[in-house]
């Protein structure tokens, strides 16, 4: 018998010592991504620091690279830096940098700026933004700042009277009221005391839930709503945590990857869900026996689908570590590149695939720039 969960840090090692049976044992469970522990102290570590002008504000990488891989990665990062727009590089500032302004316009100093000896000085690292007379600094690596309408993924941490409390990678916990979600029977009605007693049958602690930001309270806490069929409990998949600034707000955050039969949810709060595809059905009048049979049939996830989930999840981990903005197109390209290169799922977290991904992204951006010219 394989353990219910395996440490994901094991996949950071060379895959030569792991047999296919151990890999299948990992795939037979729904793993939940935690923050990966640091690599062993005796490994040859390389600390790669990207300058403030580097594309995507890449995080420091701790990878066991050999000399050839180090040179290739540095070359790819340098090429990405040269491909960055000149306007974006000029607008980037660090702490104590002077911001060029016209004092005759009576400018307004906003967030991230201060006045020192008659000059406007930046107090944060980021990009200078100008709105009419207002000048402020927008940080590139800030914490998640919720907005009404954001699609988020959270984890239930407490069941309180008529509400669930969710951890959403924000300074405060979010609140999902019992009255702000659909009941299992699908009937629109007022919630009763019986519904409140049955709250644990809907969501319990550690459940992963997808919802939408409904609004803010006077104390700054968030209120969520899950009144649509696409929201609710997420099962049979992996929950990944990435920096929130790598997920941009878009019109569509729910993606069904038909070629993999996998659902991908890019939460604006930096929580990403990769799981088995779930068909969203309208409420239908089914017999209890049919419901039980369908529930039993849906408890098993095919092995091939689990492989796809793990491959896509590792693609997200690689792109996040490199600091690339996460889009569904880039995630699919990274996963398909690993398949075409015959890279095993556990080897995707090795140093060589990181280097290949950086080189591939530099080539892609160079080709796009060449087409525009």
Short mmCIF file of C-alpha atoms in Angstrom, two decimals:
data_model
loop_
_atom_site.label_atom_id
_atom_site.label_comp_id
_atom_site.label_asym_id
_atom_site.label_seq_id
_atom_site.Cartn_x
_atom_site.Cartn_y
_atom_site.Cartn_z
CA UNK A 1 0.00 0.00 0.00
CA UNK A 2 1.23 3.46 -0.89
CA UNK A 3 0.90 6.31 1.59
CA UNK A 4 -2.05 8.65 1.22
CA UNK A 5 0.30 11.54 0.49
CA UNK A 6 3.87 11.80 -0.66
CA UNK A 7 6.18 14.72 -0.05
CA UNK A 8 6.28 16.81 -3.23
CA UNK A 9 9.88 17.73 -2.45
CA UNK A 10 10.84 14.24 -3.57
CA UNK A 11 10.04 15.27 -7.12
CA UNK A 12 12.76 17.91 -6.96
CA UNK A 13 15.41 15.21 -6.88
CA UNK A 14 16.74 13.28 -9.85
CA UNK A 15 14.09 10.83 -10.98
CA UNK A 16 16.53 8.00 -11.66
CA UNK A 17 15.94 6.37 -8.31
CA UNK A 18 12.18 6.44 -8.47
CA UNK A 19 10.40 3.60 -10.18
CA UNK A 20 7.23 3.87 -12.21
CA UNK A 21 5.33 2.17 -9.40
CA UNK A 22 6.14 4.96 -6.95
CA UNK A 23 5.05 7.53 -9.53
CA UNK A 24 1.75 5.71 -10.00
CA UNK A 25 1.34 5.58 -6.23
CA UNK A 26 1.66 9.36 -6.14
CA UNK A 27 -0.82 9.71 -8.98
CA UNK A 28 -3.40 7.58 -7.21
CA UNK A 29 -4.04 10.32 -4.66
CA UNK A 30 -5.16 13.92 -4.89
CA UNK A 31 -2.17 15.84 -3.65
CA UNK A 32 -2.39 19.33 -2.23
CA UNK A 33 0.60 21.52 -2.94
CA UNK A 34 2.34 23.00 0.05
CA UNK A 35 5.24 25.39 0.09
CA UNK A 36 8.22 23.32 -0.98
CA UNK A 37 10.96 22.93 1.63
CA UNK A 38 14.44 24.24 0.81
CA UNK A 39 16.80 21.87 -0.99
CA UNK A 40 19.33 19.88 1.04
CA UNK A 41 22.30 21.84 2.34
CA UNK A 42 24.87 19.53 0.72
CA UNK A 43 23.50 20.13 -2.80
CA UNK A 44 25.43 22.42 -5.10
CA UNK A 45 23.13 25.44 -5.06
CA UNK A 46 23.15 28.37 -7.39
CA UNK A 47 21.52 31.63 -6.40
CA UNK A 48 20.40 33.49 -9.52
CA UNK A 49 19.33 37.06 -8.90
CA UNK A 50 17.61 38.97 -11.65
CA UNK A 51 17.98 42.73 -11.82
CA UNK A 52 15.08 45.12 -11.41
CA UNK A 53 14.85 45.40 -15.20
CA UNK A 54 14.39 41.66 -15.71
CA UNK A 55 11.18 40.57 -17.34
CA UNK A 56 8.48 39.29 -15.02
CA UNK A 57 10.35 40.18 -11.80
CA UNK A 58 11.72 36.64 -11.55
CA UNK A 59 12.20 35.27 -8.09
CA UNK A 60 15.50 33.98 -6.84
CA UNK A 61 16.11 30.46 -8.08
CA UNK A 62 17.76 27.78 -5.95
CA UNK A 63 18.74 25.11 -8.47
CA UNK A 64 21.54 22.52 -8.58
CA UNK A 65 22.97 23.68 -11.92
CA UNK A 66 26.18 22.59 -13.55
CA UNK A 67 28.45 25.03 -15.38
CA UNK A 68 26.80 24.52 -18.78
CA UNK A 69 23.28 24.92 -17.44
CA UNK A 70 24.29 28.07 -15.55
CA UNK A 71 25.69 29.68 -18.69
CA UNK A 72 22.59 28.74 -20.72
CA UNK A 73 20.22 30.10 -18.08
CA UNK A 74 22.14 33.35 -17.75
CA UNK A 75 22.07 33.76 -21.54
CA UNK A 76 18.30 33.17 -21.63
CA UNK A 77 17.70 35.68 -18.82
CA UNK A 78 19.92 38.24 -20.55
CA UNK A 79 17.96 37.79 -23.79
CA UNK A 80 14.68 38.25 -21.93
CA UNK A 81 16.07 41.42 -20.41
CA UNK A 82 17.03 42.82 -23.80
CA UNK A 83 13.56 42.01 -25.16
CA UNK A 84 11.87 44.09 -22.45
CA UNK A 85 10.24 47.26 -23.83
CA UNK A 86 12.38 50.35 -23.34
CA UNK A 87 9.41 52.28 -21.94
CA UNK A 88 8.83 49.67 -19.24
CA UNK A 89 12.51 49.71 -18.26
CA UNK A 90 12.54 53.50 -18.08
CA UNK A 91 9.45 53.55 -15.86
CA UNK A 92 10.89 51.02 -13.38
CA UNK A 93 12.23 52.53 -10.17
CA UNK A 94 13.72 51.28 -6.93
CA UNK A 95 13.80 52.81 -3.47
CA UNK A 96 15.41 56.33 -3.41
CA UNK A 97 15.26 56.76 -7.21
CA UNK A 98 14.26 60.21 -8.41
CA UNK A 99 11.04 60.44 -10.44
CA UNK A 100 11.16 62.98 -13.26
CA UNK A 101 8.20 65.34 -12.94
CA UNK A 102 7.33 68.88 -13.99
CA UNK A 103 6.88 70.85 -10.78
CA UNK A 104 5.03 73.61 -12.63
CA UNK A 105 2.08 71.25 -13.13
CA UNK A 106 1.40 71.10 -9.38
CA UNK A 107 1.61 67.33 -9.35
CA UNK A 108 0.09 65.20 -6.59
CA UNK A 109 2.38 62.67 -4.89
CA UNK A 110 0.60 59.37 -4.43
CA UNK A 111 1.40 55.97 -2.94
CA UNK A 112 5.06 55.00 -3.04
CA UNK A 113 6.43 58.54 -3.39
CA UNK A 114 7.76 61.23 -1.08
CA UNK A 115 9.23 64.72 -1.27
CA UNK A 116 12.93 65.08 -0.49
CA UNK A 117 14.90 68.28 -1.15
CA UNK A 118 12.34 69.42 -3.67
CA UNK A 119 12.53 66.17 -5.65
CA UNK A 120 9.97 63.37 -5.92
CA UNK A 121 11.62 60.19 -4.64
CA UNK A 122 10.31 56.63 -4.83
CA UNK A 123 9.82 54.74 -1.58
CA UNK A 124 8.90 51.44 -3.24
CA UNK A 125 10.22 49.24 -6.03
CA UNK A 126 7.88 49.17 -8.99
CA UNK A 127 6.65 51.07 -12.03
CA UNK A 128 5.80 54.76 -12.11
CA UNK A 129 2.16 55.41 -13.05
CA UNK A 130 0.65 58.80 -13.92
CA UNK A 131 -3.05 59.65 -13.83
CA UNK A 132 -3.55 63.31 -14.74
CA UNK A 133 -1.56 65.12 -12.03
CA UNK A 134 -1.28 62.12 -9.72
CA UNK A 135 2.07 60.29 -9.68
CA UNK A 136 2.41 57.01 -7.79
CA UNK A 137 4.45 53.79 -7.84
CA UNK A 138 2.71 50.50 -8.63
CA UNK A 139 4.55 47.62 -7.02
CA UNK A 140 5.17 44.56 -9.18
CA UNK A 141 5.49 42.04 -6.37
CA UNK A 142 2.71 43.16 -4.07
CA UNK A 143 0.33 41.02 -2.06
CA UNK A 144 -3.10 40.19 -3.36
CA UNK A 145 -5.44 43.19 -3.43
CA UNK A 146 -9.05 42.00 -3.84
CA UNK A 147 -11.51 43.70 -6.16
CA UNK A 148 -15.22 43.09 -6.49
CA UNK A 149 -15.83 40.41 -9.10
CA UNK A 150 -12.52 38.58 -8.64
CA UNK A 151 -12.58 34.82 -9.09
CA UNK A 152 -10.75 33.29 -6.13
CA UNK A 153 -9.93 29.84 -4.81
CA UNK A 154 -9.82 29.40 -1.04
CA UNK A 155 -9.62 26.82 1.70
CA UNK A 156 -12.20 26.48 4.46
CA UNK A 157 -10.59 27.02 7.87
CA UNK A 158 -13.62 27.48 10.13
CA UNK A 159 -17.36 26.85 10.20
CA UNK A 160 -19.10 29.65 12.08
CA UNK A 161 -22.81 30.35 12.57
CA UNK A 162 -24.36 30.85 9.11
CA UNK A 163 -20.98 31.32 7.47
CA UNK A 164 -17.71 29.69 6.45
CA UNK A 165 -14.34 31.35 6.88
CA UNK A 166 -11.88 30.86 4.03
CA UNK A 167 -8.15 31.44 3.76
CA UNK A 168 -7.56 33.23 0.43
CA UNK A 169 -3.95 34.48 0.62
CA UNK A 170 -5.09 37.88 1.89
CA UNK A 171 -4.31 39.81 5.07
CA UNK A 172 -7.76 38.84 6.40
CA UNK A 173 -9.91 35.75 6.04
CA UNK A 174 -12.88 35.86 3.69
CA UNK A 175 -16.46 35.07 4.70
CA UNK A 176 -18.90 32.99 2.67
CA UNK A 177 -22.39 33.36 4.07
CA UNK A 178 -24.86 30.49 3.97
CA UNK A 179 -27.32 32.82 2.22
CA UNK A 180 -24.76 33.59 -0.52
CA UNK A 181 -24.53 30.14 -2.04
CA UNK A 182 -26.71 27.54 -3.69
CA UNK A 183 -28.07 24.76 -1.54
CA UNK A 184 -27.57 21.14 -2.62
CA UNK A 185 -31.27 20.75 -3.49
CA UNK A 186 -31.01 23.72 -5.88
CA UNK A 187 -34.21 25.34 -4.59
CA UNK A 188 -34.15 29.10 -4.05
CA UNK A 189 -35.58 29.63 -0.58
CA UNK A 190 -34.80 31.22 2.75
CA UNK A 191 -32.27 29.39 4.89
CA UNK A 192 -33.67 27.72 7.97
CA UNK A 193 -32.21 26.40 11.19
CA UNK A 194 -32.02 22.94 9.59
CA UNK A 195 -29.83 24.32 6.80
CA UNK A 196 -27.54 25.85 9.38
CA UNK A 197 -27.20 22.52 11.17
CA UNK A 198 -26.32 20.83 7.86
CA UNK A 199 -23.58 23.30 6.92
CA UNK A 200 -20.85 20.73 7.51
CA UNK A 201 -22.41 18.46 4.91
CA UNK A 202 -21.85 21.20 2.30
CA UNK A 203 -18.33 22.40 3.20
CA UNK A 204 -16.09 21.24 6.02
CA UNK A 205 -12.63 22.22 7.20
CA UNK A 206 -9.82 21.98 4.60
CA UNK A 207 -12.26 21.81 1.68
CA UNK A 208 -11.14 23.78 -1.39
CA UNK A 209 -13.82 26.18 -2.63
CA UNK A 210 -14.12 28.42 -5.67
CA UNK A 211 -16.10 31.63 -5.23
CA UNK A 212 -16.38 35.25 -6.33
CA UNK A 213 -15.63 38.42 -4.36
CA UNK A 214 -18.96 40.04 -3.55
CA UNK A 215 -17.90 43.08 -1.53
CA UNK A 216 -16.10 44.48 1.49
CA UNK A 217 -17.16 45.12 5.04
CA UNK A 218 -16.33 48.25 7.03
CA UNK A 219 -13.57 46.33 8.84
CA UNK A 220 -11.91 45.37 5.54
CA UNK A 221 -13.03 41.73 5.50
CA UNK A 222 -14.22 40.15 2.26
CA UNK A 223 -17.64 38.72 1.52
CA UNK A 224 -17.84 35.98 -1.09
CA UNK A 225 -20.71 34.53 -3.09
CA UNK A 226 -21.13 31.19 -4.86
CA UNK A 227 -24.58 31.39 -6.39
CA UNK A 228 -23.59 29.93 -9.77
CA UNK A 229 -23.21 26.26 -10.66
CA UNK A 230 -19.58 26.86 -11.69
CA UNK A 231 -18.68 27.81 -8.11
CA UNK A 232 -18.52 25.47 -5.15
CA UNK A 233 -16.40 22.63 -3.81
CA UNK A 234 -13.37 21.47 -5.82
CA UNK A 235 -12.34 17.82 -5.66
CA UNK A 236 -9.95 15.35 -7.29
CA UNK A 237 -7.13 17.71 -8.12
CA UNK A 238 -4.21 19.75 -6.85
CA UNK A 239 -4.18 23.17 -5.23
CA UNK A 240 -1.11 25.26 -6.12
CA UNK A 241 0.04 28.46 -4.44
CA UNK A 242 1.85 31.06 -6.56
CA UNK A 243 2.53 34.79 -6.07
CA UNK A 244 -0.69 36.66 -6.78
CA UNK A 245 1.01 39.16 -9.11
CA UNK A 246 1.69 36.34 -11.59
CA UNK A 247 -2.06 35.91 -12.23
CA UNK A 248 -3.53 38.83 -14.15
CA UNK A 249 -7.23 39.68 -14.10
CA UNK A 250 -8.88 38.48 -17.30
CA UNK A 251 -12.37 37.91 -18.63
CA UNK A 252 -12.05 34.14 -18.25
CA UNK A 253 -10.46 32.34 -15.29
CA UNK A 254 -12.17 28.96 -15.79
CA UNK A 255 -10.53 26.81 -18.45
CA UNK A 256 -11.51 23.36 -19.65
CA UNK A 257 -8.51 21.72 -21.31
CA UNK A 258 -10.30 19.24 -23.53
CA UNK A 259 -7.15 17.48 -24.74
CA UNK A 260 -6.34 16.58 -21.13
CA UNK A 261 -9.90 16.38 -19.73
CA UNK A 262 -8.74 18.72 -16.97
CA UNK A 263 -10.17 21.89 -15.41
CA UNK A 264 -7.78 24.78 -14.75
CA UNK A 265 -8.89 27.63 -12.47
CA UNK A 266 -6.53 30.61 -12.20
CA UNK A 267 -7.54 32.32 -8.97
CA UNK A 268 -6.81 36.03 -8.80
CA UNK A 269 -5.52 35.49 -5.26
CA UNK A 270 -2.67 33.23 -6.38
CA UNK A 271 -4.39 29.91 -5.66
CA UNK A 272 -4.54 27.75 -8.79
CA UNK A 273 -6.63 24.62 -9.10
CA UNK A 274 -5.77 21.78 -11.50
CA UNK A 275 -8.29 18.97 -11.33
CA UNK A 276 -10.46 16.50 -13.17
CA UNK A 277 -13.06 18.05 -15.45
CA UNK A 278 -16.49 18.39 -13.87
CA UNK A 279 -19.54 18.80 -16.09
CA UNK A 280 -21.72 21.66 -14.87
CA UNK A 281 -25.29 20.43 -15.12
CA UNK A 282 -28.55 22.21 -14.52
CA UNK A 283 -30.66 21.02 -11.61
CA UNK A 284 -32.56 17.91 -12.69
CA UNK A 285 -35.06 15.65 -11.00
CA UNK A 286 -33.15 12.40 -10.61
CA UNK A 287 -34.08 9.37 -8.61
CA UNK A 288 -32.06 8.63 -5.50
CA UNK A 289 -30.79 5.34 -6.92
CA UNK A 290 -29.49 7.05 -10.06
CA UNK A 291 -27.76 9.69 -7.96
CA UNK A 292 -25.99 7.03 -5.88
CA UNK A 293 -24.83 5.15 -8.97
CA UNK A 294 -23.50 8.28 -10.62
CA UNK A 295 -21.70 9.29 -7.41
CA UNK A 296 -19.98 5.89 -7.21
CA UNK A 297 -18.92 6.10 -10.85
CA UNK A 298 -17.43 9.56 -10.38
CA UNK A 299 -15.25 8.63 -7.40
CA UNK A 300 -12.62 7.07 -9.67
CA UNK A 301 -10.31 9.29 -11.72
CA UNK A 302 -8.56 7.58 -14.67
CA UNK A 303 -4.81 7.13 -14.29
CA UNK A 304 -4.14 9.03 -17.52
CA UNK A 305 -6.12 12.02 -16.26
CA UNK A 306 -4.11 11.99 -13.05
CA UNK A 307 -0.92 12.03 -15.07
CA UNK A 308 -2.17 15.07 -16.97
CA UNK A 309 -3.06 16.81 -13.69
CA UNK A 310 0.43 16.25 -12.29
CA UNK A 311 2.11 17.35 -15.54
CA UNK A 312 0.11 20.57 -15.74
CA UNK A 313 0.70 21.24 -12.04
CA UNK A 314 4.46 20.86 -12.50
CA UNK A 315 4.30 23.21 -15.48
CA UNK A 316 2.69 25.81 -13.23
CA UNK A 317 5.41 25.30 -10.60
CA UNK A 318 8.19 25.79 -13.16
CA UNK A 319 6.66 28.92 -14.67
CA UNK A 320 5.98 30.36 -11.23
CA UNK A 321 9.55 29.77 -10.08
CA UNK A 322 10.85 31.51 -13.21
CA UNK A 323 8.54 34.47 -12.59
CA UNK A 324 6.57 34.25 -15.84
CA UNK A 325 3.02 35.56 -15.93
CA UNK A 326 0.71 32.54 -15.81
CA UNK A 327 -1.62 32.17 -18.77
CA UNK A 328 -3.44 29.08 -19.94
CA UNK A 329 -1.59 29.19 -23.27
CA UNK A 330 1.84 29.27 -21.62
CA UNK A 331 0.92 26.47 -19.21
CA UNK A 332 -0.24 24.24 -22.07
CA UNK A 333 2.86 25.02 -24.12
CA UNK A 334 5.11 24.08 -21.20
CA UNK A 335 3.27 20.81 -20.60
CA UNK A 336 3.33 19.91 -24.30
CA UNK A 337 7.03 20.76 -24.49
CA UNK A 338 7.73 18.28 -21.70
CA UNK A 339 5.80 15.60 -23.61
CA UNK A 340 7.56 16.28 -26.91
CA UNK A 341 10.94 16.22 -25.15
CA UNK A 342 10.10 12.93 -23.41
CA UNK A 343 10.54 14.52 -19.99
CA UNK A 344 8.98 12.49 -17.18
CA UNK A 345 6.59 14.19 -14.78
CA UNK A 346 9.01 14.15 -11.85
CA UNK A 347 11.92 15.32 -14.05
CA UNK A 348 10.03 18.51 -14.89
CA UNK A 349 11.19 19.92 -11.55
CA UNK A 350 14.82 19.24 -12.41
CA UNK A 351 17.33 21.93 -13.31
CA UNK A 352 17.51 21.02 -17.01
CA UNK A 353 13.81 21.59 -17.65
CA UNK A 354 13.96 24.97 -15.91
CA UNK A 355 16.74 26.00 -18.30
CA UNK A 356 14.85 24.68 -21.32
CA UNK A 357 11.71 26.57 -20.28
CA UNK A 358 13.61 29.85 -19.94
CA UNK A 359 15.25 29.35 -23.34
CA UNK A 360 11.93 28.48 -24.94
CA UNK A 361 10.24 31.59 -23.52
CA UNK A 362 13.12 33.81 -24.70
CA UNK A 363 12.82 32.36 -28.21
CA UNK A 364 9.04 32.79 -28.23
CA UNK A 365 9.23 36.44 -27.19
CA UNK A 366 11.98 37.06 -29.74
CA UNK A 367 9.84 35.58 -32.52
CA UNK A 368 6.84 37.70 -31.48
CA UNK A 369 8.97 40.84 -31.47
CA UNK A 370 10.35 39.95 -34.91
CA UNK A 371 6.84 39.52 -36.34
CA UNK A 372 5.74 42.90 -34.98
CA UNK A 373 8.72 44.59 -36.59
#
